[in-house]
Short mmCIF file of C-alpha atoms and ligand atoms in Angstrom, two decimals:
data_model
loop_
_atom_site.label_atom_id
_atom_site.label_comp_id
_atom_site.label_asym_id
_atom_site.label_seq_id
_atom_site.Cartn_x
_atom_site.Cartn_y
_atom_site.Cartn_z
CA UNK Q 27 31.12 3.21 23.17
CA UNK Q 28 29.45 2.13 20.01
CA UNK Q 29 25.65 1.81 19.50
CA UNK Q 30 24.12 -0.34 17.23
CA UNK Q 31 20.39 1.12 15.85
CA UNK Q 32 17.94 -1.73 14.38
CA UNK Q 33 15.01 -0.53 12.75
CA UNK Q 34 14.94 3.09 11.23
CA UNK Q 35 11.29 3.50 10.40
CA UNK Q 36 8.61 5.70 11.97
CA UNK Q 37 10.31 6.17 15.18
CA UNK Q 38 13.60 4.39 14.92
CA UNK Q 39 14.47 7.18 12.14
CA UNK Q 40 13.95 9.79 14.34
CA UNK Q 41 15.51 8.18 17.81
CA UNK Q 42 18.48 7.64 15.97
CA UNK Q 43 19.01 10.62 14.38
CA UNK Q 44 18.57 12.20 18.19
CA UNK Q 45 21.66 9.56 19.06
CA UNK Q 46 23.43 10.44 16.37
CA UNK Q 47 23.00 14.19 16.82
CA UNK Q 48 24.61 14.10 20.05
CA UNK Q 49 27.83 12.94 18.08
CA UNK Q 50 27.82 9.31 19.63
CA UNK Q 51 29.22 6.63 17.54
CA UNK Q 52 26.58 5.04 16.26
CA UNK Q 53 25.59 2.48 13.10
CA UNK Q 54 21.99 1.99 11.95
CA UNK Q 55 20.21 -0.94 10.36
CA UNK Q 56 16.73 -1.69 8.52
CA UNK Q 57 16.13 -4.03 5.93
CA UNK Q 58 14.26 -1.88 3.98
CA UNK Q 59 16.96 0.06 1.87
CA UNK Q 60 14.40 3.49 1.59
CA UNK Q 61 15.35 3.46 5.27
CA UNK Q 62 18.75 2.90 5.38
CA UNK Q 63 19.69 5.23 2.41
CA UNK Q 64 17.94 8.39 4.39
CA UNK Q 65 20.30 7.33 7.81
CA UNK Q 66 23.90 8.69 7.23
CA UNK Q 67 24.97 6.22 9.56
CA UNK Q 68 23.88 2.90 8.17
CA UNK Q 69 26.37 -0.34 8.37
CA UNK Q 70 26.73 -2.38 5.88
CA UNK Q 71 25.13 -5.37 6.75
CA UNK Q 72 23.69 -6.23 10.05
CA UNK Q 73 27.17 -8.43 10.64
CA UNK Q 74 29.29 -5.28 10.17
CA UNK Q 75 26.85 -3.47 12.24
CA UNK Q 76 27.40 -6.15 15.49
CA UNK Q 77 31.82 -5.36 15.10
CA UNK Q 78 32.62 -3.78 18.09
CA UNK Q 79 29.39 -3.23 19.09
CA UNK Q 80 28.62 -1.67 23.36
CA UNK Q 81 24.93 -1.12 22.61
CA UNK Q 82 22.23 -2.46 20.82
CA UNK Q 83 18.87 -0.51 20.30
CA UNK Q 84 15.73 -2.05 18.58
CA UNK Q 85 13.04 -0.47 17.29
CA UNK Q 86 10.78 -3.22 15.59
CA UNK Q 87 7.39 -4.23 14.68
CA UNK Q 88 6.54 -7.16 16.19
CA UNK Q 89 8.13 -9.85 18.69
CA UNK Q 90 8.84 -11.87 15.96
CA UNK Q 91 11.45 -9.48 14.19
CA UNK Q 92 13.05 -8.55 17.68
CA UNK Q 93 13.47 -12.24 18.43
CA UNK Q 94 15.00 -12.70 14.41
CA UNK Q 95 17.02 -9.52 14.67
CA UNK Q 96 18.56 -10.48 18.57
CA UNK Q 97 19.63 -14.19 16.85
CA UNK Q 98 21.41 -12.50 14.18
CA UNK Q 99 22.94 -9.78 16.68
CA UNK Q 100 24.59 -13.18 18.80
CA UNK Q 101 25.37 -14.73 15.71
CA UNK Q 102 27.92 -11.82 15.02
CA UNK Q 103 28.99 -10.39 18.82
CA UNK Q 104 31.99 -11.50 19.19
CA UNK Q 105 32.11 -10.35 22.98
CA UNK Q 106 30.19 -10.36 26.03
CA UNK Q 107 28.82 -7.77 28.52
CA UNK Q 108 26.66 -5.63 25.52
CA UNK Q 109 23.16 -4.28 26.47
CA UNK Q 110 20.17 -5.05 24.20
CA UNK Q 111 17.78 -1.99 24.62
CA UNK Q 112 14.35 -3.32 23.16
CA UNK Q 113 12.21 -0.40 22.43
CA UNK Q 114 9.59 -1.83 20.10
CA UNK Q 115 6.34 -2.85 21.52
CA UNK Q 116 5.96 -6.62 21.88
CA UNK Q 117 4.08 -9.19 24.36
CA UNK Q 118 6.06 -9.33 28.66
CA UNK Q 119 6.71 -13.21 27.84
CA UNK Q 120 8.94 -12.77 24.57
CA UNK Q 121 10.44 -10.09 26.66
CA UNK Q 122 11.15 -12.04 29.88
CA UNK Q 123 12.38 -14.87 27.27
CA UNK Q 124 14.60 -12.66 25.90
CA UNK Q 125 15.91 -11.33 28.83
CA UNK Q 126 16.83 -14.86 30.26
CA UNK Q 127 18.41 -15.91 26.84
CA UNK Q 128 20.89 -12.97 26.88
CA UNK Q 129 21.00 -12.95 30.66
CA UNK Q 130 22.89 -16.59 29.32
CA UNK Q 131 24.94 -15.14 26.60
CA UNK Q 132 26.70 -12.70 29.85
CA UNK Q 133 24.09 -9.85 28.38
CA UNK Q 134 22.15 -6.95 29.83
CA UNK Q 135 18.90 -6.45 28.64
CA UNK Q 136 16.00 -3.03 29.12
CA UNK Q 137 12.59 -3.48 27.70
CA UNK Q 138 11.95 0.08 27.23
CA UNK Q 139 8.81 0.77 24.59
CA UNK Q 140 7.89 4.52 24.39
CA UNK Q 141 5.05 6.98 23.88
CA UNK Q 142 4.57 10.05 22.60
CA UNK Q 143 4.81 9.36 18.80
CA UNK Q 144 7.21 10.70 15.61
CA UNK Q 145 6.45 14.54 16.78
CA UNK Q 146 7.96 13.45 20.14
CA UNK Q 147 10.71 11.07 18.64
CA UNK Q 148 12.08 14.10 16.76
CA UNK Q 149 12.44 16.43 19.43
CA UNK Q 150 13.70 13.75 21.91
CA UNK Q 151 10.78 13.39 24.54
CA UNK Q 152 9.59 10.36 24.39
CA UNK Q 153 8.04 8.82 27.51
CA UNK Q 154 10.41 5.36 28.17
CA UNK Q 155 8.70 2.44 30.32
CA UNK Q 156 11.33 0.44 31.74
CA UNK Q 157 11.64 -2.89 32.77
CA UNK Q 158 14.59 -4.95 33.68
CA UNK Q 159 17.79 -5.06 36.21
CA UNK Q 160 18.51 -1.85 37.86
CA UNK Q 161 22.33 -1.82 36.75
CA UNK Q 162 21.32 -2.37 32.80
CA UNK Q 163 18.73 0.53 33.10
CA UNK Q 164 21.17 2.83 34.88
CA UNK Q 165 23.73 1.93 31.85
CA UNK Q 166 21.12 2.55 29.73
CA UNK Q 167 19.69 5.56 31.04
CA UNK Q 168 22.34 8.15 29.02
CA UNK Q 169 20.99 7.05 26.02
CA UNK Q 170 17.28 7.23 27.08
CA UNK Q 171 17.48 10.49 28.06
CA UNK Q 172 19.01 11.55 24.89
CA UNK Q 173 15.70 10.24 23.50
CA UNK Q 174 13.17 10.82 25.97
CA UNK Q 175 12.05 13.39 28.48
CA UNK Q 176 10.41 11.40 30.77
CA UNK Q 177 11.63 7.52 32.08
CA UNK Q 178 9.29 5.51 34.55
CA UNK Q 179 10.63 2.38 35.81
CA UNK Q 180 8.76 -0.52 36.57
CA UNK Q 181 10.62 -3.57 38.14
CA UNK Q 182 11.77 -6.95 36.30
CA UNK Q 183 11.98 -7.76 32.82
CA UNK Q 184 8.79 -7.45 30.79
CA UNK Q 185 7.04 -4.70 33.59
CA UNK Q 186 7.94 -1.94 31.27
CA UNK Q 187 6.10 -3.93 28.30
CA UNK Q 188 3.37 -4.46 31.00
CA UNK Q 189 3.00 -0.74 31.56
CA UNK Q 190 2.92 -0.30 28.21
CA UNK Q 191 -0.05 -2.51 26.95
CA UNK Q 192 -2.08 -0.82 29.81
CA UNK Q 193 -0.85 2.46 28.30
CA UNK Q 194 -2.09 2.01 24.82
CA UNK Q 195 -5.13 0.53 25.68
CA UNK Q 196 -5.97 3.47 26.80
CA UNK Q 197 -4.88 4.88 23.79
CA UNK Q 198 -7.07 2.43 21.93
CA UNK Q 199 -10.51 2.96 23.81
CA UNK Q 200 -9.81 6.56 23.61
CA UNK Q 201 -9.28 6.99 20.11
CA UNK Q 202 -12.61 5.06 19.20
CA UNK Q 203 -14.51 7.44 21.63
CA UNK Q 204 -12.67 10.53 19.75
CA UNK Q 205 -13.78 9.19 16.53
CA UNK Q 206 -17.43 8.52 17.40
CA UNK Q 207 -18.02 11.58 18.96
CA UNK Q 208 -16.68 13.37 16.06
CA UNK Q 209 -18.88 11.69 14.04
CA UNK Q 210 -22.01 12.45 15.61
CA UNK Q 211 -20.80 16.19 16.11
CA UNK Q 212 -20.51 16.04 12.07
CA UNK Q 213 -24.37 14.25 11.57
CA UNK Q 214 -25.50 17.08 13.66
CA UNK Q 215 -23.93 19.73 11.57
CA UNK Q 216 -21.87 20.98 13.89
CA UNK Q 217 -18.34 23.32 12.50
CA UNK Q 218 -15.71 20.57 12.89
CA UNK Q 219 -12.94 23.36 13.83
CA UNK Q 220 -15.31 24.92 16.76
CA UNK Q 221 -15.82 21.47 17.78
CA UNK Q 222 -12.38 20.95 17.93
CA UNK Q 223 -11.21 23.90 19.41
CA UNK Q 224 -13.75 23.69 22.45
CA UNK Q 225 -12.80 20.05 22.45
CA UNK Q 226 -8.83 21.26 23.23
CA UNK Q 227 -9.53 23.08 26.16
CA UNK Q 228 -12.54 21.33 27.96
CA UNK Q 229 -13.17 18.09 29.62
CA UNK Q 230 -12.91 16.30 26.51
CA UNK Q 231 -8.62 17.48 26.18
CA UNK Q 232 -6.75 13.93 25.51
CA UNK Q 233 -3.33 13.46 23.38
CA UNK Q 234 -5.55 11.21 21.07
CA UNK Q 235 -7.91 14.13 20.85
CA UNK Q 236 -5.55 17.65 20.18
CA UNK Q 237 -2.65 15.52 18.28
CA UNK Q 238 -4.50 13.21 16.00
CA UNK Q 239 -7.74 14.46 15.54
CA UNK Q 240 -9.64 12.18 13.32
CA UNK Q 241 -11.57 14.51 10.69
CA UNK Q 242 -9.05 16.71 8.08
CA UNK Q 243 -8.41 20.37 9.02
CA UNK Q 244 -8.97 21.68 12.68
CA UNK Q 245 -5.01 19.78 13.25
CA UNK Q 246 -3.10 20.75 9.88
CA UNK Q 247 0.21 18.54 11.15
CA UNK Q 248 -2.38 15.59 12.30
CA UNK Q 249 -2.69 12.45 9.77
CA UNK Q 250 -6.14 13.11 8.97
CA UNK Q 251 -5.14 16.64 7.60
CA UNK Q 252 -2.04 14.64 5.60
CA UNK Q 253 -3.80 11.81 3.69
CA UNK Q 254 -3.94 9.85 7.08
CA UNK Q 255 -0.17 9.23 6.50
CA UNK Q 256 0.95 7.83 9.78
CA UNK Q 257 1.72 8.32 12.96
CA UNK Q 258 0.71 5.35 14.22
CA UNK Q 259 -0.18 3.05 11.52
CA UNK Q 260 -3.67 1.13 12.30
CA UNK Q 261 -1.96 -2.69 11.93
CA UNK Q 262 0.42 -1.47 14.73
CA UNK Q 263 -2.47 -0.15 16.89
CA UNK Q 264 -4.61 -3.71 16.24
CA UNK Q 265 -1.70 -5.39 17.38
CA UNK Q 266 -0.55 -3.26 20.59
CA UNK Q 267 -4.47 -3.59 21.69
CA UNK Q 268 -4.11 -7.84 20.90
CA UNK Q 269 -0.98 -7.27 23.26
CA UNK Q 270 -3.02 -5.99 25.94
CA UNK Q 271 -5.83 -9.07 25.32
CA UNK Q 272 -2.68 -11.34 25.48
CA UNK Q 273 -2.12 -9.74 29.24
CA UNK Q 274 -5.45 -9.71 30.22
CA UNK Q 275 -5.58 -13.25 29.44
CA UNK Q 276 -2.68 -14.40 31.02
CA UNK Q 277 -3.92 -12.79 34.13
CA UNK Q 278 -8.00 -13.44 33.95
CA UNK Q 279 -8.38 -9.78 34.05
CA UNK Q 280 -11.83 -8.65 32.01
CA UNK Q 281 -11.28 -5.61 29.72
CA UNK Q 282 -14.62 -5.64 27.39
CA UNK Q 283 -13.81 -2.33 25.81
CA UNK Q 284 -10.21 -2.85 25.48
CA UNK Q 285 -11.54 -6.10 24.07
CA UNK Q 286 -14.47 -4.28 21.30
CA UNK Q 287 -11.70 -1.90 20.67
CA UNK Q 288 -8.81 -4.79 19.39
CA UNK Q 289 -11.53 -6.40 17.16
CA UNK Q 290 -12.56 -2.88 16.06
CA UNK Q 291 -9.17 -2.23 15.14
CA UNK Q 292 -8.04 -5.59 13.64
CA UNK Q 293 -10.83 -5.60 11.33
CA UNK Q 294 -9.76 -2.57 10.39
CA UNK Q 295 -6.51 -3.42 9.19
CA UNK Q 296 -7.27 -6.53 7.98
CA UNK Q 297 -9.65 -5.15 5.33
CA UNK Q 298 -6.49 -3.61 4.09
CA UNK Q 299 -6.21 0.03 5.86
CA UNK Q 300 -3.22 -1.00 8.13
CA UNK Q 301 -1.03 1.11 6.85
CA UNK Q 302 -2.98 4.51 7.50
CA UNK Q 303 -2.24 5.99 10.74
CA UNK Q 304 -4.90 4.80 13.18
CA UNK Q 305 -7.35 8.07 13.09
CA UNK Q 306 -8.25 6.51 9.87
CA UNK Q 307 -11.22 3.98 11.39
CA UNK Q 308 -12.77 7.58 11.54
CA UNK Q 309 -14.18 6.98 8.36
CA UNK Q 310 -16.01 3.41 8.37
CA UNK Q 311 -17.33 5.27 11.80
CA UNK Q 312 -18.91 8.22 10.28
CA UNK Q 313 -19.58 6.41 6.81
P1 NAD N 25 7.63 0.97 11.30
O1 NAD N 25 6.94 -0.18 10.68
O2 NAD N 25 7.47 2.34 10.73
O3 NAD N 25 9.22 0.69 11.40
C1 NAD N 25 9.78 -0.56 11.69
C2 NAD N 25 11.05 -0.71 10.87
O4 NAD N 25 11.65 -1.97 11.18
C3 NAD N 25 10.79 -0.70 9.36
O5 NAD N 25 11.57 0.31 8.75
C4 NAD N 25 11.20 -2.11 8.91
O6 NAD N 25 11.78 -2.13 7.62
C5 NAD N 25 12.22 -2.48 9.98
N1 NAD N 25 12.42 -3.92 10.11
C6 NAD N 25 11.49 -4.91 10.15
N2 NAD N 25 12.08 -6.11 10.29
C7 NAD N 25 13.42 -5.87 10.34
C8 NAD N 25 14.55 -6.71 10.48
N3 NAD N 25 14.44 -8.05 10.60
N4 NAD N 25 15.79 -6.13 10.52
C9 NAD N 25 15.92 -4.78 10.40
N5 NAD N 25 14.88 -3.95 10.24
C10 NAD N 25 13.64 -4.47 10.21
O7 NAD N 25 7.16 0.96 12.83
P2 NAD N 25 7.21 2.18 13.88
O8 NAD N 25 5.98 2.99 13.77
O9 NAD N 25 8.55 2.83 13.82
O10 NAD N 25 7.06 1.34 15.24
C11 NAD N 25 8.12 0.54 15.75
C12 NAD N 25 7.69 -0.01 17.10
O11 NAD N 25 7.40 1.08 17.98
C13 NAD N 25 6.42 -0.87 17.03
O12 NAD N 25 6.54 -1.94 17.92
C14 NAD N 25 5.33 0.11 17.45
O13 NAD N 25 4.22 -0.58 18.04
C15 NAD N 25 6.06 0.99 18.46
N6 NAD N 25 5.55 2.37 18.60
C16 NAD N 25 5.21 3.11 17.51
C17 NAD N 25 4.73 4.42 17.70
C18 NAD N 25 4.31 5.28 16.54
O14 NAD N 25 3.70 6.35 16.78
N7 NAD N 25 4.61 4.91 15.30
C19 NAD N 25 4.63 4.95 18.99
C20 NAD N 25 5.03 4.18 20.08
C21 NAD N 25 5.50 2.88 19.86
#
């Protein structure tokens, strides 16, 4: 079997690396050459990359370069029968789209986006949320749990992409509620590491809380203690909480913090900051 990796960047590096560790045959791809020159296993080009190709795997920005990257993958498959194993985070109707498209091409097709960020994409425990026909995500399930500790699956097409938006919108709201607090725990003068520390272990405990702590120095591995090098850079965060607006559109549902938190975040990164990992808004919160 030969896998097919598009997109070595935060987490694609890492997820890859994980395949590739467990000796699989496997060819990676990412425009950016930074990328592809730190990957031992990089094709070519993306056509050389599709030859003989079992498996693809994308890990992506947006919808738009899945959608761009899967047209150039059928360009160049020459057979039928491969799986397409989308593990970016993008909108459920490019994803149920997708799914019918290569459904037509004789395809299988997994949305399955993850959480648990690089720390977890190194040591292979990602969380997978999986949506799509039971027989691609049992073919696809070796190679998850390669990557992943933990798979949930949801149903149809798109349902793991559903999960997912709910997921991080949690992540979202959280993270502002880390970063205010912290703020007003600084503007009373309290010792940002005891803060912290009794933070960890109380009430307060979240993921967003103990692994990216928003001020420099109680975390020395978190962002904030690194330059706010992400992680989880803030334009991807805007856009996963616009993902979850998109949903609770579609389905009339009313999410006002969910809602303040995707504007919060958006303005954010459009002022030019979307590059820092997300614990970054810290600052224009504390000021
Ligand atoms: P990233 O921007 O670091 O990496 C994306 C990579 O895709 C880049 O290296 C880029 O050069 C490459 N790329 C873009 N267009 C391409 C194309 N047409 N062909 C080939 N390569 C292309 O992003 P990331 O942080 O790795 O996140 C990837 C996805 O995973 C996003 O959808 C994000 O929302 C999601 N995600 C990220 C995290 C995280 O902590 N970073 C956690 C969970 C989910």
């Amino acid at each position: 079997m030969k896998i097919g990796f598009i997109g070595l960047g935060t987490m694609g590096m890492p997820m890859a690396q994980c395949l590739a560790s467990g000796e699989l045959n496997i060819s990676g791809w990412d425009t950016n050459s930074q990328c592809r020159s730190s990957f031992d296993h990089c094709a070519q080009s993306i056509e050389q990359l599709s030859e003989d190709t079992d498996v693809f795997i994308t890990m992506l920005p947006e919808a738009k370069h899945v959608l761009a990257v899967v047209d150039q993958l059928l360009e160049h498959c020459a057979h039928s029968g491969c799986l397409f194993i989308d593990c970016s985070t993008i909108d459920v109707d490019s994803t149920r789209q997708l799914a019918e498209r290569l459904a037509c091409h004789g395809h299988g097709f997994v949305d399955a986006p993850v959480s648990g960020g690089r720390e977890a994409a190194e040591q292979g425990t990602l969380s997978f949320m999986l949506g799509g026909k039971s027989e691609d995500i049992q073919r696809a399930r070796p190679l998850l749990e390669i990557m992943g500790s933990k798979l949930v699956e949801f149903g149809q097409s798109g349902s793991g992409q559903a999960a997912k938006a709910c997921h991080n919108m949690i992540c979202g709201i959280t993270a502002l509620g880390v970063c205010e607090s912290f703020a007003l725990a600084d503007a009373l003068g309290l010792d940002m590491e005891r803060f912290f520390e009794l933070c960890k272990g109380a009430a307060a405990q979240s993921w967003i809380l103990e692994n990216r702590c928003p001020v420099p120095g109680p975390a020395p591995d978190s962002p904030a203690s690194n330059d706010y090098a992400p992680g989880f850079a803030a334009r991807l965060m805007a856009k996963d909480l616009g993902l979850a607006q998109q949903a609770a559109t579609s389905t009339g549902q009313k999410t006002p913090f969910g809602e303040a938190a995707a504007a919060r975040f958006q303005e954010f990164a459009d002022k030019g900051d979307g590059e820092l990992d997300f614990s970054a808004i810290y600052q224009t919160i504390r000021g």
